[in-house]
mmCIF file of C-alpha atoms and ligand atoms in Angstrom:
data_model
loop_
_atom_site.group_PDB
_atom_site.id
_atom_site.type_symbol
_atom_site.label_atom_id
_atom_site.label_comp_id
_atom_site.label_asym_id
_atom_site.label_seq_id
_atom_site.Cartn_x
_atom_site.Cartn_y
_atom_site.Cartn_z
ATOM 1 C CA MET P 1 -13.777 44.093 -3.755
ATOM 2 C CA ALA P 2 -16.239 47.228 -3.191
ATOM 3 C CA GLY P 3 -17.206 48.306 0.291
ATOM 4 C CA GLU P 4 -15.819 48.837 3.587
ATOM 5 C CA THR P 5 -15.163 45.751 5.774
ATOM 6 C CA ARG P 6 -17.616 45.278 8.546
ATOM 7 C CA ILE P 7 -14.940 42.822 10.248
ATOM 8 C CA TRP P 8 -12.976 44.197 13.221
ATOM 9 C CA THR P 9 -9.795 43.043 15.289
ATOM 10 C CA PRO P 10 -8.374 44.494 18.360
ATOM 11 C CA ILE P 11 -5.346 43.797 16.699
ATOM 12 C CA ASP P 12 -2.720 46.398 16.117
ATOM 13 C CA TYR P 13 -1.012 45.189 13.142
ATOM 14 C CA GLU P 14 1.592 47.552 13.051
ATOM 15 C CA ALA P 15 2.379 47.403 16.722
ATOM 16 C CA ASP P 16 5.491 45.795 17.505
ATOM 17 C CA GLY P 17 5.277 42.685 19.860
ATOM 18 C CA LYS P 18 3.003 39.398 19.651
ATOM 19 C CA GLN P 19 -0.600 39.963 20.018
ATOM 20 C CA SER P 20 -3.088 36.576 20.226
ATOM 21 C CA ASP P 21 -6.449 37.197 19.672
ATOM 22 C CA CYS P 22 -9.231 37.050 17.242
ATOM 23 C CA LEU P 23 -10.956 38.713 13.891
ATOM 24 C CA ARG P 24 -14.512 39.109 14.624
ATOM 25 C CA LEU P 25 -17.183 38.300 11.721
ATOM 26 C CA PRO P 26 -20.738 39.811 12.875
ATOM 27 C CA HIS P 27 -23.220 37.367 12.732
ATOM 28 C CA SER P 28 -26.768 38.665 13.356
ATOM 29 C CA THR P 29 -28.866 35.076 14.386
ATOM 30 C CA ASP P 30 -31.823 34.418 16.594
ATOM 31 C CA LEU P 31 -29.626 33.960 20.098
ATOM 32 C CA SER P 32 -27.022 36.035 19.560
ATOM 33 C CA ALA P 33 -28.135 39.755 17.571
ATOM 34 C CA TYR P 34 -25.616 41.633 18.030
ATOM 35 C CA GLY P 35 -23.012 38.864 17.973
ATOM 36 C CA TRP P 36 -19.460 37.472 16.041
ATOM 37 C CA VAL P 37 -18.175 34.667 15.262
ATOM 38 C CA PRO P 38 -14.255 34.612 16.457
ATOM 39 C CA ILE P 39 -11.771 33.886 13.667
ATOM 40 C CA PRO P 40 -8.239 33.125 15.497
ATOM 41 C CA LEU P 41 -5.257 36.064 14.788
ATOM 42 C CA VAL P 42 -1.926 36.098 16.170
ATOM 43 C CA CYS P 43 0.478 39.023 14.786
ATOM 44 C CA ILE P 44 3.863 38.665 15.922
ATOM 45 C CA LYS P 45 6.000 42.435 14.624
ATOM 46 C CA ASN P 46 9.617 43.089 15.227
ATOM 47 C CA GLY P 47 10.744 46.260 13.772
ATOM 48 C CA THR P 48 10.662 46.811 9.735
ATOM 49 C CA GLY P 49 10.959 43.873 7.067
ATOM 50 C CA PRO P 50 8.881 41.372 5.023
ATOM 51 C CA THR P 51 5.500 40.219 6.009
ATOM 52 C CA ALA P 52 4.261 36.637 5.703
ATOM 53 C CA LEU P 53 0.803 35.814 5.576
ATOM 54 C CA LEU P 54 0.321 32.285 6.908
ATOM 55 C CA ILE P 55 -2.917 30.441 6.575
ATOM 56 C CA ALA P 56 -4.537 27.308 7.361
ATOM 57 C CA GLY P 57 -8.493 26.165 7.743
ATOM 58 C CA ASN P 58 -9.673 27.780 4.524
ATOM 59 C CA HIS P 59 -10.836 24.430 4.435
ATOM 60 C CA GLY P 60 -12.243 23.351 7.420
ATOM 61 C CA ASP P 61 -11.131 20.119 7.473
ATOM 62 C CA GLU P 62 -7.795 20.036 6.164
ATOM 63 C CA TYR P 63 -5.689 19.528 9.254
ATOM 64 C CA GLU P 64 -1.782 19.396 8.568
ATOM 65 C CA GLY P 65 -1.741 22.932 8.127
ATOM 66 C CA GLN P 66 -4.110 23.985 11.057
ATOM 67 C CA ILE P 67 -1.694 22.639 13.790
ATOM 68 C CA ALA P 68 1.752 23.600 11.635
ATOM 69 C CA LEU P 69 0.716 26.893 12.521
ATOM 70 C CA SER P 70 -0.792 26.514 15.861
ATOM 71 C CA ASN P 71 2.306 25.494 16.306
ATOM 72 C CA LEU P 72 4.273 28.117 14.901
ATOM 73 C CA ALA P 73 2.474 30.713 16.750
ATOM 74 C CA ARG P 74 3.194 29.266 20.216
ATOM 75 C CA GLU P 75 6.591 28.485 19.103
ATOM 76 C CA THR P 76 8.229 32.357 17.940
ATOM 77 C CA ARG P 77 8.670 34.649 20.075
ATOM 78 C CA HIS P 78 8.430 38.359 19.039
ATOM 79 C CA HIS P 79 11.909 39.458 19.391
ATOM 80 C CA LYS P 80 13.282 36.176 16.804
ATOM 81 C CA VAL P 81 11.141 37.795 14.251
ATOM 82 C CA SER P 82 12.234 40.295 11.694
ATOM 83 C CA GLY P 83 9.499 41.744 9.945
ATOM 84 C CA ARG P 84 6.034 40.609 10.456
ATOM 85 C CA LEU P 85 3.950 37.156 10.526
ATOM 86 C CA VAL P 86 0.198 37.194 10.545
ATOM 87 C CA ILE P 87 -0.774 33.817 11.268
ATOM 88 C CA LEU P 88 -4.351 32.154 10.949
ATOM 89 C CA PRO P 89 -4.257 28.797 11.881
ATOM 90 C CA ALA P 90 -8.153 28.359 10.986
ATOM 91 C CA LEU P 91 -9.188 30.775 8.674
ATOM 92 C CA ASN P 92 -12.943 29.690 7.570
ATOM 93 C CA PHE P 93 -13.495 29.463 11.653
ATOM 94 C CA PRO P 94 -17.199 27.935 11.613
ATOM 95 C CA ALA P 95 -15.863 25.089 8.876
ATOM 96 C CA VAL P 96 -13.060 24.353 10.950
ATOM 97 C CA ALA P 97 -15.487 23.912 13.966
ATOM 98 C CA ALA P 98 -17.669 21.868 12.149
ATOM 99 C CA GLY P 99 -14.634 19.823 10.507
ATOM 100 C CA ARG P 100 -16.311 20.864 7.204
ATOM 101 C CA ARG P 101 -14.590 22.005 4.304
ATOM 102 C CA VAL P 102 -17.577 24.360 4.009
ATOM 103 C CA SER P 103 -19.251 26.913 6.580
ATOM 104 C CA PRO P 104 -22.160 25.617 8.000
ATOM 105 C CA LEU P 105 -23.501 28.880 8.024
ATOM 106 C CA ASP P 106 -24.189 29.545 4.895
ATOM 107 C CA GLU P 107 -22.182 26.597 2.741
ATOM 108 C CA GLY P 108 -20.005 28.984 1.808
ATOM 109 C CA ASN P 109 -16.489 27.197 0.100
ATOM 110 C CA LEU P 110 -14.404 30.051 0.750
ATOM 111 C CA ASN P 111 -11.388 29.457 -1.283
ATOM 112 C CA ARG P 112 -13.706 29.155 -4.212
ATOM 113 C CA SER P 113 -14.945 32.800 -2.898
ATOM 114 C CA PHE P 114 -12.517 35.397 -3.823
ATOM 115 C CA PRO P 115 -12.095 38.001 -3.986
ATOM 116 C CA GLY P 116 -15.322 38.066 -1.798
ATOM 117 C CA ASP P 117 -18.044 40.748 -0.691
ATOM 118 C CA ALA P 118 -18.190 42.857 2.278
ATOM 119 C CA ALA P 119 -21.711 43.069 1.971
ATOM 120 C CA GLY P 120 -22.079 39.347 1.517
ATOM 121 C CA SER P 121 -22.412 35.821 3.471
ATOM 122 C CA PRO P 122 -19.999 35.300 6.237
ATOM 123 C CA THR P 123 -17.407 33.339 4.116
ATOM 124 C CA GLN P 124 -17.893 35.934 1.690
ATOM 125 C CA MET P 125 -16.720 38.620 4.275
ATOM 126 C CA ILE P 126 -14.052 36.556 5.717
ATOM 127 C CA ALA P 127 -12.757 36.216 2.047
ATOM 128 C CA HIS P 128 -13.199 40.330 1.565
ATOM 129 C CA TYR P 129 -11.185 40.663 4.076
ATOM 130 C CA VAL P 130 -8.372 38.907 3.173
ATOM 131 C CA CYS P 131 -8.472 40.554 -0.176
ATOM 132 C CA ALA P 132 -8.906 44.100 1.395
ATOM 133 C CA VAL P 133 -6.795 43.801 4.697
ATOM 134 C CA LEU P 134 -4.564 41.053 4.774
ATOM 135 C CA ILE P 135 -2.807 40.496 1.423
ATOM 136 C CA PRO P 136 -2.046 44.186 1.114
ATOM 137 C CA MET P 137 0.585 43.523 3.723
ATOM 138 C CA ALA P 138 1.709 40.724 2.477
ATOM 139 C CA ASP P 139 4.784 39.848 0.846
ATOM 140 C CA ILE P 140 4.698 35.953 1.176
ATOM 141 C CA VAL P 141 1.571 34.130 1.475
ATOM 142 C CA VAL P 142 1.054 30.595 2.351
ATOM 143 C CA ASP P 143 -2.259 28.369 2.186
ATOM 144 C CA LEU P 144 -1.802 25.348 3.905
ATOM 145 C CA HIS P 145 -4.249 22.982 2.262
ATOM 146 C CA SER P 146 -4.991 18.849 2.456
ATOM 147 C CA GLY P 147 -7.113 17.122 0.331
ATOM 148 C CA GLY P 148 -10.252 17.429 3.040
ATOM 149 C CA ARG P 149 -12.723 14.189 3.702
ATOM 150 C CA SER P 150 -13.140 13.463 -0.197
ATOM 151 C CA LEU P 151 -9.752 13.154 -1.247
ATOM 152 C CA ASP P 152 -6.387 11.853 -0.311
ATOM 153 C CA TYR P 153 -3.165 13.354 -1.828
ATOM 154 C CA VAL P 154 0.505 13.035 -2.233
ATOM 155 C CA ALA P 155 2.750 15.526 -0.244
ATOM 156 C CA SER P 156 2.903 18.815 -2.326
ATOM 157 C CA ALA P 157 3.307 22.399 -3.187
ATOM 158 C CA LEU P 158 1.775 24.448 -5.699
ATOM 159 C CA VAL P 159 1.675 27.505 -7.620
ATOM 160 C CA ARG P 160 -0.334 29.040 -10.468
ATOM 161 C CA PRO P 161 1.818 29.783 -13.114
ATOM 162 C CA GLY P 162 3.655 33.203 -12.672
ATOM 163 C CA ARG P 163 2.251 36.232 -14.712
ATOM 164 C CA THR P 164 5.980 37.339 -16.042
ATOM 165 C CA ALA P 165 9.031 35.188 -16.408
ATOM 166 C CA GLU P 166 10.738 36.844 -12.894
ATOM 167 C CA GLU P 167 7.821 36.030 -10.970
ATOM 168 C CA HIS P 168 7.446 32.504 -12.332
ATOM 169 C CA GLU P 169 10.934 31.710 -11.250
ATOM 170 C CA LYS P 170 10.318 33.552 -7.787
ATOM 171 C CA LEU P 171 7.513 31.092 -7.731
ATOM 172 C CA LEU P 172 9.617 27.752 -8.799
ATOM 173 C CA ARG P 173 11.972 28.617 -5.832
ATOM 174 C CA LEU P 174 9.448 28.927 -3.227
ATOM 175 C CA MET P 175 8.562 25.715 -3.878
ATOM 176 C CA ARG P 176 12.308 24.556 -4.129
ATOM 177 C CA LEU P 177 12.825 25.889 -0.661
ATOM 178 C CA PHE P 178 9.598 24.276 0.615
ATOM 179 C CA GLY P 179 11.065 20.869 -0.244
ATOM 180 C CA ALA P 180 7.688 18.597 -0.609
ATOM 181 C CA PRO P 181 8.362 15.499 -2.635
ATOM 182 C CA ILE P 182 6.422 17.028 -5.598
ATOM 183 C CA SER P 183 5.579 20.528 -6.422
ATOM 184 C CA PHE P 184 3.132 21.261 -8.958
ATOM 185 C CA ILE P 185 1.846 24.489 -11.113
ATOM 186 C CA SER P 186 -1.579 24.559 -11.895
ATOM 187 C CA ASP P 187 -4.158 26.952 -12.985
ATOM 188 C CA GLY P 188 -6.513 25.431 -10.992
ATOM 189 C CA THR P 189 -8.788 23.569 -13.587
ATOM 190 C CA GLY P 190 -10.285 21.626 -11.911
ATOM 191 C CA GLY P 191 -10.385 23.188 -8.778
ATOM 192 C CA GLY P 192 -10.707 26.714 -8.005
ATOM 193 C CA GLY P 193 -9.614 28.521 -10.921
ATOM 194 C CA LEU P 194 -9.804 32.572 -10.035
ATOM 195 C CA THR P 195 -11.775 31.996 -7.285
ATOM 196 C CA THR P 196 -8.769 30.784 -4.881
ATOM 197 C CA LEU P 197 -6.864 32.790 -1.973
ATOM 198 C CA ALA P 198 -3.623 32.164 -4.404
ATOM 199 C CA ALA P 199 -5.352 33.388 -7.325
ATOM 200 C CA ALA P 200 -6.472 36.536 -5.127
ATOM 201 C CA ALA P 201 -2.795 36.686 -3.540
ATOM 202 C CA GLN P 202 -0.968 36.799 -7.058
ATOM 203 C CA GLU P 203 -3.642 39.265 -8.376
ATOM 204 C CA GLN P 204 -2.568 41.941 -5.662
ATOM 205 C CA GLY P 205 1.423 41.178 -6.376
ATOM 206 C CA ALA P 206 2.567 38.466 -3.328
ATOM 207 C CA LEU P 207 3.751 35.513 -4.071
ATOM 208 C CA ALA P 208 1.363 32.437 -2.743
ATOM 209 C CA LEU P 209 2.347 28.879 -2.165
ATOM 210 C CA THR P 210 -0.201 26.228 -1.605
ATOM 211 C CA THR P 211 0.315 22.957 -0.174
ATOM 212 C CA GLU P 212 -2.102 19.297 -0.083
ATOM 213 C CA LEU P 213 -0.046 17.746 2.827
ATOM 214 C CA GLY P 214 -2.460 14.637 3.134
ATOM 215 C CA GLY P 215 -6.248 14.493 3.005
ATOM 216 C CA GLY P 216 -8.938 11.751 4.331
ATOM 217 C CA ALA P 217 -10.011 14.077 7.704
ATOM 218 C CA THR P 218 -7.187 12.666 9.175
ATOM 219 C CA LEU P 219 -3.559 14.149 9.806
ATOM 220 C CA SER P 220 -0.665 13.046 7.477
ATOM 221 C CA LYS P 221 2.260 12.935 10.231
ATOM 222 C CA ALA P 222 4.536 12.909 7.388
ATOM 223 C CA GLY P 223 2.392 15.970 5.722
ATOM 224 C CA LEU P 224 2.914 17.581 9.140
ATOM 225 C CA ALA P 225 6.525 18.030 9.767
ATOM 226 C CA LEU P 226 6.991 18.725 5.806
ATOM 227 C CA ALA P 227 4.540 21.728 6.518
ATOM 228 C CA GLU P 228 6.835 22.788 9.882
ATOM 229 C CA ALA P 229 9.844 22.188 8.317
ATOM 230 C CA GLY P 230 8.495 23.868 4.862
ATOM 231 C CA LEU P 231 7.335 27.304 6.358
ATOM 232 C CA LYS P 232 10.514 27.264 8.697
ATOM 233 C CA ARG P 233 12.656 27.134 5.488
ATOM 234 C CA LEU P 234 10.649 30.074 3.231
ATOM 235 C CA LEU P 235 10.840 32.086 6.671
ATOM 236 C CA LYS P 236 14.396 32.074 7.048
ATOM 237 C CA ASP P 237 14.723 32.621 3.077
ATOM 238 C CA GLN P 238 12.542 35.589 3.680
ATOM 239 C CA GLU P 239 14.738 36.842 6.578
ATOM 240 C CA ILE P 240 11.693 36.577 9.091
ATOM 241 C CA LEU P 241 12.939 34.014 10.993
ATOM 242 C CA ARG P 242 16.549 34.594 10.454
ATOM 243 C CA ASP P 243 17.791 32.121 13.499
ATOM 244 C CA VAL P 244 15.522 29.529 13.062
ATOM 245 C CA ALA P 245 17.121 26.041 12.791
ATOM 246 C CA VAL P 246 15.967 24.348 9.235
ATOM 247 C CA GLU P 247 16.850 21.061 7.751
ATOM 248 C CA PRO P 248 18.198 21.198 4.343
ATOM 249 C CA ALA P 249 15.080 21.131 1.442
ATOM 250 C CA SER P 250 15.103 17.740 0.005
ATOM 251 C CA PRO P 251 14.615 17.576 -3.764
ATOM 252 C CA THR P 252 11.287 17.886 -5.487
ATOM 253 C CA ARG P 253 9.950 17.012 -8.590
ATOM 254 C CA PHE P 254 8.126 19.182 -10.307
ATOM 255 C CA MET P 255 4.663 18.549 -12.389
ATOM 256 C CA THR P 256 1.929 20.081 -13.769
ATOM 257 C CA VAL P 257 -1.902 19.187 -14.218
ATOM 258 C CA ARG P 258 -2.704 18.804 -17.909
ATOM 259 C CA GLY P 259 -6.513 20.222 -17.961
ATOM 260 C CA HIS P 260 -9.437 18.267 -17.695
ATOM 261 C CA SER P 261 -8.013 15.071 -19.014
ATOM 262 C CA ALA P 262 -5.848 14.775 -15.855
ATOM 263 C CA PHE P 263 -8.972 13.695 -14.193
ATOM 264 C CA VAL P 264 -11.219 10.303 -13.610
ATOM 265 C CA TYR P 265 -14.766 11.443 -12.714
ATOM 266 C CA ALA P 266 -17.252 8.813 -11.452
ATOM 267 C CA PRO P 267 -19.789 7.910 -14.325
ATOM 268 C CA SER P 268 -22.506 6.804 -12.084
ATOM 269 C CA ARG P 269 -23.626 6.285 -8.903
ATOM 270 C CA GLY P 270 -22.015 3.638 -6.794
ATOM 271 C CA ILE P 271 -18.591 2.280 -4.941
ATOM 272 C CA PHE P 272 -15.690 3.343 -6.145
ATOM 273 C CA GLU P 273 -12.807 0.621 -6.102
ATOM 274 C CA PRO P 274 -10.105 2.306 -6.949
ATOM 275 C CA ALA P 275 -7.152 0.029 -8.872
ATOM 276 C CA ALA P 276 -4.581 2.570 -7.768
ATOM 277 C CA ASP P 277 -2.966 4.044 -4.485
ATOM 278 C CA ILE P 278 -1.802 7.808 -4.438
ATOM 279 C CA GLY P 279 1.910 8.229 -5.640
ATOM 280 C CA ALA P 280 1.406 5.199 -8.537
ATOM 281 C CA GLU P 281 2.807 5.802 -11.819
ATOM 282 C CA VAL P 282 0.087 4.619 -14.406
ATOM 283 C CA LEU P 283 -0.042 5.093 -18.368
ATOM 284 C CA GLY P 284 -3.080 6.203 -20.310
ATOM 285 C CA GLY P 285 -5.203 3.452 -20.928
ATOM 286 C CA GLN P 286 -4.525 1.798 -18.066
ATOM 287 C CA ILE P 287 -7.940 0.450 -15.195
ATOM 288 C CA ALA P 288 -8.124 3.098 -13.283
ATOM 289 C CA GLY P 289 -10.985 1.371 -11.259
ATOM 290 C CA ARG P 290 -14.955 0.303 -11.299
ATOM 291 C CA ILE P 291 -18.163 1.879 -9.635
ATOM 292 C CA HIS P 292 -20.036 -1.583 -8.167
ATOM 293 C CA PHE P 293 -23.762 -1.288 -8.203
ATOM 294 C CA PRO P 294 -24.728 -3.220 -5.191
ATOM 295 C CA ASP P 295 -28.330 -2.951 -5.498
ATOM 296 C CA LEU P 296 -28.114 -4.386 -8.757
ATOM 297 C CA PRO P 297 -25.796 -7.314 -8.011
ATOM 298 C CA THR P 298 -26.335 -8.856 -11.304
ATOM 299 C CA ARG P 299 -25.041 -6.104 -13.388
ATOM 300 C CA GLU P 300 -21.522 -5.564 -14.474
ATOM 301 C CA PRO P 301 -18.971 -2.910 -12.360
ATOM 302 C CA GLU P 302 -18.323 -0.351 -14.450
ATOM 303 C CA THR P 303 -14.603 -0.289 -15.609
ATOM 304 C CA LEU P 304 -12.700 3.367 -15.416
ATOM 305 C CA PHE P 305 -9.296 4.390 -17.503
ATOM 306 C CA PHE P 306 -6.760 6.408 -16.626
ATOM 307 C CA GLU P 307 -6.838 9.003 -19.884
ATOM 308 C CA THR P 308 -3.286 10.911 -19.723
ATOM 309 C CA SER P 309 0.141 8.721 -18.091
ATOM 310 C CA GLY P 310 1.491 10.442 -15.044
ATOM 311 C CA LEU P 311 1.357 10.409 -11.209
ATOM 312 C CA VAL P 312 -1.472 9.857 -9.397
ATOM 313 C CA ALA P 313 -1.621 13.020 -7.501
ATOM 314 C CA CYS P 314 -5.605 12.464 -5.210
ATOM 315 C CA ARG P 315 -7.841 9.934 -4.950
ATOM 316 C CA ARG P 316 -10.922 10.044 -3.822
ATOM 317 C CA ALA P 317 -11.074 8.971 0.267
ATOM 318 C CA PRO P 318 -14.825 7.975 0.293
ATOM 319 C CA SER P 319 -16.030 4.679 -1.148
ATOM 320 C CA LEU P 320 -19.597 5.796 -1.815
ATOM 321 C CA THR P 321 -19.782 7.981 -4.883
ATOM 322 C CA GLU P 322 -22.093 9.720 -7.400
ATOM 323 C CA ARG P 323 -21.617 10.730 -10.861
ATOM 324 C CA GLY P 324 -19.175 13.645 -11.313
ATOM 325 C CA ASP P 325 -17.286 12.903 -8.339
ATOM 326 C CA CYS P 326 -13.268 13.143 -8.945
ATOM 327 C CA LEU P 327 -11.843 9.899 -8.538
ATOM 328 C CA PHE P 328 -8.365 10.636 -9.462
ATOM 329 C CA LYS P 329 -6.110 13.490 -10.689
ATOM 330 C CA VAL P 330 -2.941 12.544 -12.601
ATOM 331 C CA MET P 331 0.218 14.683 -12.962
ATOM 332 C CA ALA P 332 2.739 15.177 -15.639
ATOM 333 C CA ASP P 333 6.594 15.507 -15.192
ATOM 334 C CA ILE P 334 7.976 19.335 -16.440
ATOM 335 C CA ASP P 335 11.141 20.528 -17.082
ATOM 336 C CA VAL P 336 11.552 23.854 -15.506
ATOM 337 C CA GLY P 337 15.203 24.193 -15.734
ATOM 338 C CA PRO P 338 18.307 24.146 -13.501
ATOM 339 C CA ASP P 339 18.084 23.950 -9.457
ATOM 340 C CA GLN P 340 19.276 27.509 -8.184
ATOM 341 C CA VAL P 341 18.555 26.308 -4.823
ATOM 342 C CA SER P 342 21.475 25.229 -2.621
ATOM 343 C CA HIS P 343 20.307 21.737 -1.467
ATOM 344 C CA ALA P 344 23.921 21.184 0.414
HETATM 345 ZN ZN1 LIG N 401 -8.450 22.947 0.669
#
């Protein structure tokens, strides 16, 4: 995290009121030597209190969070806030504008770029700004993801394991309040590990909640509704939006991802025929799907099996598949102890 950020904004994070502008990400090109890329930013502050950093568009092709945060930014009047909301609905804006997971400027995957680099590529500069400027302000960080173009996901919330028993309990409590059908605990194996925004936030002592709300580069109505209701419950609980009307959280099912054996990967290039839907309960040894070879029509398709039992958390969305693509991820139930959130 060395170096001074080159990103700037006219927004004053310490000023009371509602400010809507953007971060200016310097990007020097043939047609814009001294230009910058705008990253939308809304800061709503009223007096003292906790700060929530709310992010979507970390991956550009995941839409429920982008809409939920834009709605929240429009709806929230500053005198209804106690503390501060810092809202970035399109954090990797070049990726959002292109409808892509990664940035077309540098092919950077923002959620694999933390802690970033002040003097790096555009995506690395965004990650660095989040780490150096935004996370230090935040008591709670919510990073809204979905499966993107390549994956369909069950609506879920996830956290990294807490570093202490106390932090772990606080994270479980956030997931109960968010109220997704599934809540899972993952250290990021098979995903981003320590290079994610959530890992960077945890490193600095902020409570970080991530979601998976849908996928396939389309919008899940249920995922959007969950994002909006879950965020309001979290912000009311933090006493940042004390008066906001909320529905009680539905009970959630706690699960985990048990290492690489939880995944099914494509062993060859071909057309993927899945044998299970997201949300299905499967057994280890059960057929997961087949890979077909349309260029060799008499060749037998290759049959794939689930290695472990559990619930199908996500499934590859596109049919055309390369060797090494993730086809499924399976989650297993865990016992996290008594529920201390009232659902009444
Ligand atoms: Zn994502």
